[in-house]
Coordinates of C-alpha atoms in Angstrom, one line a residue:
Q125 CA 1.6 10.4 -51.3
N126 CA 3.8 7.7 -49.2
F127 CA 3.7 6.1 -52.9
M128 CA 5.9 9.8 -53.9
K129 CA 8.0 9.4 -51.2
V130 CA 9.6 6.3 -52.0
L131 CA 9.2 5.9 -55.7
G132 CA 10.2 9.9 -56.2
D133 CA 10.3 11.1 -59.6
Q134 CA 9.3 7.3 -60.8
A135 CA 6.7 8.5 -59.4
V136 CA 6.6 11.0 -61.5
L137 CA 7.3 10.1 -65.1
D138 CA 4.5 7.0 -64.4
P139 CA 1.7 7.9 -62.8
S140 CA 0.7 4.7 -63.9
Q141 CA 2.7 2.1 -61.6
M142 CA 2.2 4.4 -58.8
Q143 CA -1.5 3.8 -58.8
Q144 CA -1.6 0.0 -59.9
K145 CA 0.8 0.0 -56.4
V146 CA -2.8 2.1 -54.7
L147 CA -4.8 -0.3 -55.9
D148 CA -2.8 -3.7 -55.6
Q149 CA -2.1 -2.7 -51.4
M150 CA -5.6 -1.7 -51.2
Q151 CA -6.8 -5.0 -52.6
A152 CA -3.9 -6.7 -50.6
R153 CA -5.5 -5.1 -47.2
Q154 CA -9.6 -6.2 -48.6
K155 CA -8.1 -9.9 -48.8
A156 CA -6.4 -10.1 -45.9
H157 CA -9.2 -8.8 -44.0
L158 CA -11.5 -11.4 -46.0
E159 CA -9.4 -13.9 -44.9
R160 CA -9.6 -12.8 -41.3
N161 CA -13.6 -12.8 -41.2
A162 CA -13.8 -16.0 -42.1
A163 CA -11.3 -17.4 -39.4
A164 CA -13.6 -16.1 -37.6
A165 CA -17.0 -16.7 -38.9
L166 CA -18.8 -19.7 -36.2
S167 CA -21.5 -22.5 -37.9
K168 CA -24.6 -22.4 -35.9
E169 CA -24.1 -24.9 -34.1
E170 CA -21.2 -22.8 -32.8
R171 CA -22.5 -20.1 -32.6
S172 CA -25.3 -21.0 -30.7
A173 CA -22.9 -23.0 -28.2
K174 CA -21.6 -19.5 -27.9
L175 CA -25.4 -18.0 -27.2
A176 CA -25.6 -20.6 -25.0
R177 CA -22.1 -19.9 -22.5
K178 CA -23.8 -16.2 -22.4
L179 CA -27.2 -16.5 -21.2
K180 CA -24.9 -19.2 -18.9
E181 CA -26.1 -18.5 -15.2
D182 CA -24.9 -20.2 -11.8
T183 CA -27.3 -21.6 -10.2
S184 CA -25.9 -24.5 -7.1
Q185 CA -26.4 -21.8 -4.9
Q186 CA -29.7 -20.1 -5.5
V187 CA -32.6 -20.4 -8.3
A188 CA -35.1 -17.2 -9.0
V189 CA -38.5 -18.3 -9.7
A190 CA -41.5 -17.1 -11.6
L191 CA -44.8 -18.2 -11.6
F192 CA -47.4 -16.3 -14.4
Y193 CA -51.1 -17.7 -14.3
V194 CA -51.6 -17.9 -18.0
K195 CA -56.5 -17.5 -19.1
D196 CA -55.5 -19.7 -21.8
M197 CA -52.2 -21.0 -23.1
S198 CA -53.3 -22.8 -26.3
H199 CA -51.9 -20.8 -29.3
P200 CA -49.4 -22.3 -30.9
Y201 CA -48.1 -19.4 -31.4
H202 CA -48.4 -19.3 -27.3
R203 CA -46.7 -22.1 -27.2
T204 CA -43.8 -22.0 -29.3
K205 CA -43.1 -18.4 -27.9
V206 CA -43.0 -19.2 -24.2
D207 CA -41.1 -23.1 -24.3
L208 CA -38.4 -21.7 -27.4
N209 CA -37.5 -18.6 -24.5
A210 CA -36.9 -21.4 -21.8
Q211 CA -35.1 -23.7 -23.7
Q212 CA -32.2 -20.5 -25.0
N213 CA -32.3 -19.0 -21.4
S214 CA -31.9 -21.8 -19.4
I215 CA -35.2 -22.5 -17.8
T216 CA -36.4 -25.3 -16.1
G217 CA -40.3 -25.5 -14.8
G218 CA -43.0 -26.1 -16.9
V219 CA -47.1 -25.2 -18.5
L220 CA -49.6 -27.0 -16.7
E221 CA -53.3 -26.8 -17.7
C222 CA -56.5 -27.8 -16.5
G223 CA -60.4 -27.5 -18.0
V224 CA -61.2 -25.3 -14.3
Y225 CA -64.0 -24.2 -15.7
P226 CA -66.7 -24.6 -18.2
N227 CA -65.7 -23.8 -21.9
S228 CA -63.1 -22.0 -20.3
S229 CA -59.1 -23.3 -19.0
V230 CA -56.7 -22.1 -16.7
A231 CA -52.4 -22.0 -17.5
C232 CA -50.0 -22.7 -14.8
V233 CA -46.6 -21.2 -16.5
I234 CA -43.0 -22.3 -13.9
A235 CA -39.8 -20.7 -14.2
E236 CA -37.8 -21.5 -12.8
G237 CA -33.3 -20.2 -13.8
G238 CA -30.6 -17.5 -13.0
P239 CA -31.7 -14.0 -11.9
K240 CA -30.8 -12.6 -14.7
A241 CA -33.1 -15.1 -16.7
I242 CA -36.0 -14.7 -14.7
K243 CA -35.8 -11.0 -15.3
R244 CA -35.4 -11.8 -19.1
Y245 CA -37.9 -13.9 -19.1
T246 CA -41.3 -12.4 -16.7
R247 CA -40.4 -9.2 -19.6
L248 CA -42.0 -12.0 -22.3
M249 CA -44.7 -12.9 -20.7
T250 CA -45.9 -10.0 -19.3
V251 CA -45.0 -7.4 -22.0
R252 CA -43.3 -8.4 -24.7
M253 CA -45.7 -11.7 -25.3
K254 CA -49.5 -10.9 -27.4
W255 CA -51.8 -12.8 -25.4
K256 CA -54.9 -11.3 -27.4
G257 CA -53.0 -11.6 -31.1
L258 CA -51.0 -10.9 -33.2
G259 CA -52.3 -7.6 -34.3
E260 CA -55.9 -6.2 -36.1
E261 CA -53.7 -6.1 -39.6
E262 CA -52.7 -10.2 -39.3
E263 CA -56.2 -10.7 -37.7
E264 CA -57.0 -9.6 -40.7
E265 CA -55.6 -11.5 -43.1
D266 CA -56.7 -14.9 -40.9
D267 CA -60.4 -14.8 -41.9
G268 CA -61.7 -17.2 -43.7
N269 CA -58.2 -17.9 -44.4
N270 CA -57.2 -21.4 -44.1
E271 CA -54.1 -23.8 -44.1
D272 CA -52.6 -27.1 -45.9
D273 CA -52.1 -29.0 -42.7
G274 CA -49.5 -30.9 -44.8
T275 CA -51.3 -33.9 -45.5
G276 CA -53.3 -33.3 -48.0
T277 CA -56.5 -31.5 -45.7
T278 CA -56.9 -28.0 -45.0
S279 CA -57.2 -26.9 -41.4
T280 CA -59.0 -23.4 -39.8
K281 CA -56.2 -21.5 -38.7
T282 CA -56.3 -21.5 -35.2
K283 CA -58.5 -17.9 -33.4
F284 CA -56.3 -16.0 -30.7
N285 CA -59.1 -15.3 -27.8
P286 CA -59.2 -11.4 -27.9
N287 CA -60.1 -12.6 -23.0
N288 CA -56.3 -13.6 -22.6
E289 CA -54.4 -12.8 -20.4
C290 CA -51.1 -12.9 -18.1
S291 CA -50.6 -12.5 -14.8
L292 CA -47.4 -12.4 -12.8
V293 CA -48.7 -14.4 -9.5
W294 CA -45.0 -14.6 -7.3
T295 CA -41.6 -14.3 -7.7
G296 CA -39.1 -15.6 -5.6
M297 CA -35.9 -17.6 -4.2
A298 CA -35.8 -21.2 -4.2
K299 CA -33.0 -23.4 -2.8
K300 CA -32.4 -25.3 -6.1
R301 CA -34.3 -26.6 -9.1
L302 CA -37.9 -28.5 -8.8
F303 CA -37.9 -29.9 -12.9
K304 CA -35.0 -31.3 -14.4
G305 CA -36.9 -29.8 -18.0
F306 CA -39.8 -27.7 -19.5
V307 CA -43.0 -30.1 -19.9
F308 CA -46.6 -28.8 -20.7
Q309 CA -48.6 -30.6 -18.9
S310 CA -52.9 -31.6 -18.6
C311 CA -54.7 -33.2 -16.4
E312 CA -58.9 -33.3 -16.5
T313 CA -59.1 -31.3 -13.3
S314 CA -57.7 -29.1 -10.2
D315 CA -57.4 -31.6 -8.1
Q316 CA -55.0 -33.9 -10.4
C317 CA -52.8 -30.5 -11.4
R318 CA -52.4 -29.3 -7.7
K319 CA -51.6 -33.5 -6.7
V320 CA -49.4 -32.9 -9.1
L321 CA -47.6 -29.9 -8.3
K322 CA -47.5 -31.8 -4.8
S323 CA -45.7 -33.9 -5.5
K324 CA -42.2 -31.5 -6.4
G325 CA -43.7 -29.7 -2.3
V326 CA -45.1 -27.2 -5.0
G327 CA -48.6 -27.6 -4.7
H328 CA -49.1 -24.5 -3.5
Y329 CA -47.6 -22.7 -6.5
W330 CA -51.3 -24.0 -8.3
D331 CA -53.5 -23.6 -5.4
Q332 CA -51.9 -19.4 -6.2
V333 CA -52.7 -19.0 -9.6
L334 CA -56.0 -20.3 -9.3
A335 CA -56.4 -17.7 -6.6
K336 CA -55.7 -15.6 -9.5
S337 CA -57.5 -17.1 -11.9
K338 CA -60.9 -15.7 -9.8
G339 CA -59.2 -12.4 -9.2
E340 CA -58.8 -13.0 -5.2
D341 CA -55.0 -11.6 -5.0
N342 CA -53.4 -14.3 -2.8
T343 CA -49.7 -13.9 -3.2
F344 CA -47.7 -15.4 -1.2
S345 CA -44.4 -13.8 0.0

């Protein structure tokens, strides 16, 4: 219609010219739109950096802390999720494992970070994480299947523990971070685990997780 006004009688006499002008204008707008999108597009590294800035919180004055008890942290799926989400949310702390009981272990998961990050992490640990497995269909697919470990030999896939569980033992605030990164560590005895955490001034963390593993509710305030 705008071209009809501009071209007047010429548009009536030569409608193909009007159509071409409309088409050229549409293509020009589309090209400009694509060029703007290309200029604004971020590389994979830039997107990661942008996400990190968005999730970063100021923990210089105080730090939120969450303490979890996990019955079995041996499955690669759980270890990867716990570690990856800690890195993405700038959470420090780690996983301390020990074979406290015969044929059974206890894992203490410590998470330090901003309040929002700890809230997201707590939801992962207590709601989103599939501690007992990925579901019946996935379990059936794994039954009897072997996978190549990259060395030319096959190994049986790790099975999920159907009795696995995770509980939030305690959450609160601290004055500063006690850990520089997020690490996994294993100890042979319960005393060694407590000694590791005692060196950070939080030996009681292990006591609380151990009590939780025994079904005792001795959480501190």
